[in-house]
Amino acid sequence: MPGEKAVETTGGAAAEKAPEQQSGSGSAADGAAPAKKAAARKPPVKRSPAKGTAAGEAPAKKASARKAPAKKAPAKKAPAKKAPAKKAPAERVAAGKAATAAKAVVRKPQSRTALVRRARRIDRELAEIYPYAHPELDFVDPFQLIVATVLSAQTTDLRVNQTTPGLFAKYPTPEDLAAADPEEVEEILRPTGFFRAKTKSVIGLSKALVEEFGGEVPGRLEDLVKLPGVGRKTAFVVLGNAFGRPGITVDTHFQRLVRRWQWTEQTEPDKIEAEIATLFPKSEWTMLSHHVIFHGRRICHARKPACGACPLAPLCPAYGEGETDPEKAKKLLKYEKGGFPGQRLNPPQSYLDAGGRPAPPLGAG
């Protein structure tokens, strides 16, 4: 029985242990479950540091990522360093002003004697370049010249020359034009532009000639400037070319060139006229005007001076403002210098002898 007891004991013990084992196993299971739960819970806890570390590292990475742009920031600011390059135009303007100021400084020491000598030398050169210079308006008497000069405002002499033949064919005298129908005159003058205002001027001018001067154009400056549409420029054109009395014609070409040549710094026509008059003998005023105007129309243009084809280049302080390449400059020449017709339908023989060609009539070719 001892064996049985032992067995029983063993079995009892086993039986007794079984519940314990069961309970133990249950406890173990239960313990394991919590343990597993704990393990399940702990991983987050354990991982949290890892996550925390990862999170801690992540900010570092983010920080480094954020710092990267900061490091690249200077690269982005590089354009800011290029900003001065964008301001180059302003610098060029400043440089241009400085250059102008420098020129002004260089110009000041020029004596009055040197200015007069240089101006007269340029005029002598112009006289050789344009020995055929003449008024570029067609006319046969003072009346036609004064009317044509009034009509030349805001248009070319060529357009006036193409228009006046029809006007003078219908109204040959001041009396005829004074009594003309304005609408008919307007239709004739339409090609010249501003035809209504010009019609009013030439009819008013003709009436004044008839009423105040017996139908004759006066030969004095003070009388001419009182006529409708007649200013000092028109008056000097008439005096110099119809009466042979010297005068300086300050038109747009004349103003431009005398300033480029540094003969004057004035901008108002009356003041320009007064200053230039002191540089030349009175007997030369009329031809001086023709020389300068001819040069301005043919070579020394407002926008693209043909510097490379200009005979005055060695004497000109403004050389380089235009095209300096000789071949390109030749293409800018106008009228007889460029091989084209002039502005007059009936030019002087000297002009034709020099190679000039008459302008075509209105509506031709």
Short mmCIF file of C-alpha atoms in Angstrom, two decimals:
data_model
loop_
_atom_site.label_atom_id
_atom_site.label_comp_id
_atom_site.label_asym_id
_atom_site.label_seq_id
_atom_site.Cartn_x
_atom_site.Cartn_y
_atom_site.Cartn_z
CA MET A 1 0.00 0.00 0.00
CA PRO A 2 2.90 2.11 0.52
CA GLY A 3 3.16 2.13 -3.18
CA GLU A 4 -0.45 3.06 -3.48
CA LYS A 5 -0.02 5.73 -0.88
CA ALA A 6 2.94 6.90 -2.59
CA VAL A 7 1.00 6.84 -5.66
CA GLU A 8 -1.85 8.54 -3.93
CA THR A 9 0.52 10.88 -2.32
CA THR A 10 2.15 11.31 -5.52
CA GLY A 11 -1.16 11.40 -7.17
CA GLY A 12 -2.48 13.60 -4.41
CA ALA A 13 0.49 15.70 -4.59
CA ALA A 14 0.12 15.64 -8.22
CA ALA A 15 -3.55 16.25 -7.78
CA GLU A 16 -2.87 18.93 -5.27
CA LYS A 17 -0.18 20.35 -7.41
CA ALA A 18 -2.38 20.13 -10.37
CA PRO A 19 -4.75 22.76 -9.14
CA GLU A 20 -1.77 24.81 -8.12
CA GLN A 21 -0.26 24.14 -11.41
CA GLN A 22 -3.58 24.84 -12.95
CA SER A 23 -3.98 27.78 -10.77
CA GLY A 24 -0.35 28.44 -11.36
CA SER A 25 -0.81 27.87 -14.96
CA GLY A 26 -3.92 29.94 -14.66
CA SER A 27 -1.97 32.39 -12.66
CA ALA A 28 0.72 32.04 -15.17
CA ALA A 29 -1.82 32.45 -17.85
CA ASP A 30 -3.33 35.24 -15.95
CA GLY A 31 0.11 36.51 -15.14
CA ALA A 32 1.13 35.91 -18.67
CA ALA A 33 -1.87 37.80 -19.92
CA PRO A 34 -1.10 40.79 -17.81
CA ALA A 35 2.50 40.25 -18.64
CA LYS A 36 1.61 40.11 -22.27
CA LYS A 37 -0.65 43.08 -21.76
CA ALA A 38 2.09 44.69 -19.84
CA ALA A 39 4.41 43.73 -22.60
CA ALA A 40 1.85 45.01 -24.98
CA ARG A 41 1.59 48.14 -22.93
CA LYS A 42 5.27 48.34 -22.26
CA PRO A 43 6.32 48.33 -25.85
CA PRO A 44 4.63 51.66 -26.27
CA VAL A 45 6.33 52.74 -23.07
CA LYS A 46 9.60 51.21 -24.13
CA ARG A 47 9.05 52.42 -27.60
CA SER A 48 8.00 55.78 -26.40
CA PRO A 49 11.54 56.56 -25.49
CA ALA A 50 12.47 55.06 -28.81
CA LYS A 51 9.74 57.10 -30.32
CA GLY A 52 10.84 59.84 -28.08
CA THR A 53 14.33 59.29 -29.27
CA ALA A 54 13.07 59.01 -32.77
CA ALA A 55 10.96 62.00 -32.09
CA GLY A 56 13.95 63.57 -30.48
CA GLU A 57 15.98 62.69 -33.51
CA ALA A 58 13.22 63.74 -35.84
CA PRO A 59 13.24 67.31 -34.61
CA ALA A 60 16.96 67.22 -34.96
CA LYS A 61 16.52 66.06 -38.50
CA LYS A 62 13.79 68.58 -38.96
CA ALA A 63 15.99 71.14 -37.36
CA SER A 64 18.75 70.21 -39.72
CA ALA A 65 16.20 70.20 -42.48
CA ARG A 66 15.09 73.59 -41.35
CA LYS A 67 18.64 74.76 -41.03
CA ALA A 68 19.35 73.63 -44.56
CA PRO A 69 17.25 76.40 -46.03
CA ALA A 70 18.98 78.74 -43.61
CA LYS A 71 22.27 77.59 -45.08
CA LYS A 72 20.80 77.99 -48.54
CA ALA A 73 19.47 81.38 -47.58
CA PRO A 74 22.68 83.11 -48.63
CA ALA A 75 22.25 81.43 -52.01
CA LYS A 76 18.77 82.92 -52.19
CA LYS A 77 20.20 86.24 -51.13
CA ALA A 78 22.69 85.99 -53.96
CA PRO A 79 20.28 87.80 -56.31
CA ALA A 80 20.31 90.60 -53.74
CA LYS A 81 24.03 90.88 -54.43
CA LYS A 82 23.17 91.12 -58.13
CA ALA A 83 20.77 93.95 -57.37
CA PRO A 84 23.40 96.57 -58.23
CA ALA A 85 23.54 95.04 -61.71
CA LYS A 86 19.82 95.74 -62.05
CA LYS A 87 20.49 99.32 -61.08
CA ALA A 88 22.91 99.64 -63.97
CA PRO A 89 20.58 101.96 -65.92
CA ALA A 90 20.56 104.36 -62.99
CA GLU A 91 24.32 104.11 -62.84
CA ARG A 92 24.47 104.73 -66.58
CA VAL A 93 22.29 107.78 -66.19
CA ALA A 94 24.55 108.99 -63.41
CA ALA A 95 27.58 108.25 -65.57
CA GLY A 96 25.94 110.10 -68.45
CA LYS A 97 25.29 113.09 -66.23
CA ALA A 98 28.84 112.93 -65.01
CA ALA A 99 30.08 112.81 -68.60
CA THR A 100 27.86 115.75 -69.50
CA ALA A 101 29.16 117.63 -66.48
CA ALA A 102 32.69 116.76 -67.53
CA LYS A 103 32.01 118.08 -71.01
CA ALA A 104 30.56 121.23 -69.51
CA VAL A 105 33.70 121.62 -67.46
CA VAL A 106 35.86 121.09 -70.53
CA ARG A 107 33.70 123.52 -72.48
CA LYS A 108 34.01 126.42 -70.02
CA PRO A 109 37.67 127.26 -70.65
CA GLN A 110 36.92 127.94 -74.34
CA SER A 111 37.53 131.59 -74.98
CA ARG A 112 35.20 133.84 -76.91
CA THR A 113 37.79 134.14 -79.65
CA ALA A 114 38.11 130.37 -79.96
CA LEU A 115 34.32 130.00 -80.18
CA VAL A 116 34.03 132.60 -82.93
CA ARG A 117 36.88 131.05 -84.92
CA ARG A 118 35.46 127.55 -84.65
CA ALA A 119 31.92 128.68 -85.61
CA ARG A 120 33.16 130.57 -88.66
CA ARG A 121 35.36 127.70 -89.74
CA ILE A 122 32.36 125.35 -89.63
CA ASP A 123 30.37 127.80 -91.76
CA ARG A 124 33.18 127.98 -94.30
CA GLU A 125 33.20 124.19 -94.51
CA LEU A 126 29.42 124.19 -94.96
CA ALA A 127 29.75 126.72 -97.80
CA GLU A 128 32.04 124.26 -99.60
CA ILE A 129 29.74 121.32 -98.93
CA TYR A 130 26.60 123.20 -100.05
CA PRO A 131 27.64 125.87 -102.59
CA TYR A 132 24.10 125.61 -104.02
CA ALA A 133 22.27 126.20 -100.68
CA HIS A 134 19.01 128.08 -101.20
CA PRO A 135 15.54 128.54 -99.73
CA GLU A 136 13.71 125.27 -100.33
CA LEU A 137 10.31 126.82 -100.96
CA ASP A 138 9.21 127.53 -104.55
CA PHE A 139 8.26 131.17 -105.10
CA VAL A 140 8.40 133.89 -107.73
CA ASP A 141 7.63 136.97 -105.61
CA PRO A 142 7.45 138.08 -101.95
CA PHE A 143 3.72 137.28 -101.75
CA GLN A 144 4.21 133.67 -102.78
CA LEU A 145 7.17 133.30 -100.42
CA ILE A 146 5.36 134.67 -97.37
CA VAL A 147 2.30 132.49 -98.01
CA ALA A 148 4.45 129.39 -98.61
CA THR A 149 6.44 130.06 -95.42
CA VAL A 150 3.24 130.35 -93.36
CA LEU A 151 2.02 127.07 -94.84
CA SER A 152 5.32 125.29 -94.03
CA ALA A 153 4.51 125.11 -90.32
CA GLN A 154 4.07 121.51 -89.11
CA THR A 155 4.87 120.04 -92.53
CA THR A 156 7.71 119.74 -95.05
CA ASP A 157 8.76 122.26 -97.68
CA LEU A 158 8.21 119.49 -100.23
CA ARG A 159 4.53 119.17 -99.31
CA VAL A 160 4.11 122.93 -99.48
CA ASN A 161 5.81 123.07 -102.90
CA GLN A 162 3.46 120.38 -104.16
CA THR A 163 0.42 122.30 -102.88
CA THR A 164 1.08 125.96 -103.69
CA PRO A 165 0.96 125.64 -107.52
CA GLY A 166 -2.76 124.89 -107.29
CA LEU A 167 -3.29 127.67 -104.74
CA PHE A 168 -1.47 130.39 -106.70
CA ALA A 169 -3.01 129.29 -110.00
CA LYS A 170 -6.44 130.07 -108.55
CA TYR A 171 -5.45 133.00 -106.27
CA PRO A 172 -2.37 134.72 -107.79
CA THR A 173 -2.59 137.99 -105.84
CA PRO A 174 -3.32 139.11 -102.27
CA GLU A 175 -6.60 140.59 -103.51
CA ASP A 176 -7.70 137.26 -104.97
CA LEU A 177 -6.84 135.28 -101.85
CA ALA A 178 -8.40 137.87 -99.54
CA ALA A 179 -11.74 137.43 -101.33
CA ALA A 180 -11.52 133.62 -101.58
CA ASP A 181 -14.12 131.18 -100.26
CA PRO A 182 -12.54 129.60 -97.14
CA GLU A 183 -13.97 126.16 -97.93
CA GLU A 184 -12.36 126.15 -101.35
CA VAL A 185 -9.02 127.23 -99.91
CA GLU A 186 -9.28 124.57 -97.20
CA GLU A 187 -9.71 121.88 -99.83
CA ILE A 188 -6.56 123.03 -101.65
CA LEU A 189 -4.51 123.24 -98.45
CA ARG A 190 -5.72 119.95 -96.97
CA PRO A 191 -2.47 118.05 -97.87
CA THR A 192 -0.39 120.43 -95.73
CA GLY A 193 -2.17 119.54 -92.48
CA PHE A 194 -3.90 121.94 -90.07
CA PHE A 195 -5.58 123.25 -93.21
CA ARG A 196 -8.38 125.13 -91.42
CA ALA A 197 -6.00 127.17 -89.28
CA LYS A 198 -3.71 127.75 -92.27
CA THR A 199 -6.62 128.84 -94.43
CA LYS A 200 -7.59 131.38 -91.80
CA SER A 201 -3.98 132.63 -91.62
CA VAL A 202 -3.36 133.07 -95.36
CA ILE A 203 -6.74 134.72 -95.98
CA GLY A 204 -6.21 137.00 -92.98
CA LEU A 205 -2.67 137.72 -94.15
CA SER A 206 -3.91 138.63 -97.62
CA LYS A 207 -6.60 140.92 -96.23
CA ALA A 208 -4.03 142.69 -94.05
CA LEU A 209 -1.74 143.18 -97.05
CA VAL A 210 -4.59 144.66 -99.07
CA GLU A 211 -5.95 146.87 -96.31
CA GLU A 212 -2.73 148.05 -94.67
CA PHE A 213 -0.03 147.83 -97.33
CA GLY A 214 -1.84 148.28 -100.63
CA GLY A 215 -1.49 144.63 -101.57
CA GLU A 216 2.31 144.66 -101.23
CA VAL A 217 4.46 142.66 -98.81
CA PRO A 218 6.31 145.12 -96.54
CA GLY A 219 10.10 144.94 -96.39
CA ARG A 220 10.53 145.79 -92.69
CA LEU A 221 10.68 143.36 -89.79
CA GLU A 222 8.41 145.42 -87.56
CA ASP A 223 5.69 145.44 -90.25
CA LEU A 224 5.98 141.79 -91.18
CA VAL A 225 5.57 140.46 -87.63
CA LYS A 226 2.22 142.27 -87.33
CA LEU A 227 0.70 140.18 -90.12
CA PRO A 228 -1.49 137.15 -89.19
CA GLY A 229 0.59 133.96 -88.93
CA VAL A 230 3.93 135.75 -89.36
CA GLY A 231 6.62 135.50 -86.68
CA ARG A 232 10.29 136.40 -86.64
CA LYS A 233 11.32 133.19 -88.43
CA THR A 234 8.91 133.79 -91.32
CA ALA A 235 9.83 137.46 -91.41
CA PHE A 236 13.56 136.70 -91.76
CA VAL A 237 12.89 134.13 -94.49
CA VAL A 238 11.04 136.81 -96.47
CA LEU A 239 13.54 139.59 -95.74
CA GLY A 240 16.57 137.48 -96.57
CA ASN A 241 15.29 135.74 -99.68
CA ALA A 242 12.77 138.17 -101.21
CA PHE A 243 14.38 141.49 -100.25
CA GLY A 244 18.04 140.59 -99.80
CA ARG A 245 18.09 141.86 -96.22
CA PRO A 246 20.15 139.71 -93.84
CA GLY A 247 18.36 137.66 -91.21
CA ILE A 248 18.86 134.45 -89.23
CA THR A 249 16.17 131.82 -89.67
CA VAL A 250 15.94 129.82 -86.46
CA ASP A 251 13.93 126.73 -87.40
CA THR A 252 14.11 123.28 -85.76
CA HIS A 253 17.18 122.25 -87.79
CA PHE A 254 19.05 125.43 -86.96
CA GLN A 255 18.28 125.12 -83.26
CA ARG A 256 19.43 121.52 -83.13
CA LEU A 257 22.74 122.04 -84.92
CA VAL A 258 23.95 125.21 -83.22
CA ARG A 259 23.44 123.49 -79.88
CA ARG A 260 25.26 120.34 -81.02
CA TRP A 261 28.14 122.49 -82.16
CA GLN A 262 28.09 124.30 -78.80
CA TRP A 263 27.61 127.69 -80.35
CA THR A 264 24.93 128.39 -77.75
CA GLU A 265 23.14 126.79 -74.84
CA GLN A 266 19.96 128.80 -75.30
CA THR A 267 16.69 127.00 -76.08
CA GLU A 268 14.38 129.86 -77.04
CA PRO A 269 14.49 130.91 -80.73
CA ASP A 270 14.81 134.63 -79.99
CA LYS A 271 17.74 134.09 -77.63
CA ILE A 272 19.41 131.65 -80.03
CA GLU A 273 19.07 134.18 -82.82
CA ALA A 274 20.60 136.93 -80.67
CA GLU A 275 23.62 134.84 -79.61
CA ILE A 276 24.40 133.44 -83.06
CA ALA A 277 24.14 136.91 -84.56
CA THR A 278 27.13 137.98 -82.47
CA LEU A 279 29.32 135.22 -83.94
CA PHE A 280 29.00 136.21 -87.61
CA PRO A 281 29.00 139.38 -89.68
CA LYS A 282 25.48 140.54 -90.52
CA SER A 283 26.14 140.09 -94.24
CA GLU A 284 26.51 136.32 -93.71
CA TRP A 285 23.31 135.71 -91.70
CA THR A 286 21.06 134.64 -94.56
CA MET A 287 23.49 132.20 -96.17
CA LEU A 288 24.53 130.91 -92.75
CA SER A 289 20.89 129.94 -92.19
CA HIS A 290 20.75 128.10 -95.51
CA HIS A 291 24.01 126.26 -94.84
CA VAL A 292 22.97 125.07 -91.39
CA ILE A 293 19.43 124.08 -92.46
CA PHE A 294 20.73 122.21 -95.51
CA HIS A 295 23.15 120.26 -93.32
CA GLY A 296 20.45 119.46 -90.78
CA ARG A 297 18.12 118.10 -93.46
CA ARG A 298 20.70 116.03 -95.30
CA ILE A 299 23.27 114.74 -92.81
CA CYS A 300 22.88 115.90 -89.20
CA HIS A 301 19.40 114.51 -88.59
CA ALA A 302 17.54 114.74 -85.30
CA ARG A 303 17.32 111.01 -84.52
CA LYS A 304 20.09 109.37 -86.54
CA PRO A 305 22.86 111.76 -87.52
CA ALA A 306 25.08 110.33 -90.24
CA CYS A 307 28.28 111.03 -88.30
CA GLY A 308 30.33 108.52 -90.31
CA ALA A 309 29.52 110.36 -93.57
CA CYS A 310 29.79 113.91 -92.23
CA PRO A 311 32.57 116.15 -93.60
CA LEU A 312 32.38 118.18 -90.38
CA ALA A 313 33.24 115.21 -88.15
CA PRO A 314 36.75 116.50 -87.22
CA LEU A 315 35.23 119.82 -86.10
CA CYS A 316 32.09 118.52 -84.39
CA PRO A 317 32.02 118.21 -80.57
CA ALA A 318 28.92 115.99 -80.87
CA TYR A 319 30.56 113.42 -83.16
CA GLY A 320 29.43 109.93 -82.15
CA GLU A 321 25.83 110.77 -81.30
CA GLY A 322 24.82 109.11 -84.55
CA GLU A 323 26.00 106.28 -86.81
CA THR A 324 29.78 106.34 -87.13
CA ASP A 325 30.22 103.42 -89.52
CA PRO A 326 30.85 105.03 -92.94
CA GLU A 327 28.86 102.49 -94.97
CA LYS A 328 25.87 102.55 -92.63
CA ALA A 329 26.04 106.34 -92.37
CA LYS A 330 25.87 106.73 -96.16
CA LYS A 331 22.50 105.01 -96.14
CA LEU A 332 21.15 107.76 -93.86
CA LEU A 333 21.94 110.61 -96.26
CA LYS A 334 18.94 112.43 -97.74
CA TYR A 335 18.09 114.44 -100.84
CA GLU A 336 20.93 114.98 -103.31
CA LYS A 337 23.50 113.62 -100.82
CA GLY A 338 21.67 110.31 -100.82
CA GLY A 339 20.81 110.41 -104.50
CA PHE A 340 17.16 111.37 -103.94
CA PRO A 341 15.00 114.23 -105.27
CA GLY A 342 15.08 117.53 -103.42
CA GLN A 343 12.18 119.50 -102.00
CA ARG A 344 11.66 122.04 -104.78
CA LEU A 345 9.75 121.35 -107.96
CA ASN A 346 11.65 124.27 -109.54
CA PRO A 347 15.10 124.37 -107.86
CA PRO A 348 17.88 126.80 -108.82
CA GLN A 349 20.15 125.81 -111.68
CA SER A 350 23.13 125.61 -109.32
CA TYR A 351 21.35 122.84 -107.44
CA LEU A 352 20.71 120.91 -110.64
CA ASP A 353 24.32 121.41 -111.71
CA ALA A 354 25.45 119.88 -108.38
CA GLY A 355 23.50 116.71 -109.08
CA GLY A 356 20.25 117.60 -107.37
CA ARG A 357 16.95 116.44 -108.82
CA PRO A 358 13.62 118.29 -108.78
CA ALA A 359 10.84 116.98 -106.51
CA PRO A 360 7.85 115.35 -108.22
CA PRO A 361 4.52 117.22 -108.34
CA LEU A 362 1.67 116.34 -105.99
CA GLY A 363 0.21 112.93 -106.79
CA ALA A 364 3.07 111.83 -109.05
CA GLY A 365 4.59 108.37 -108.59
#
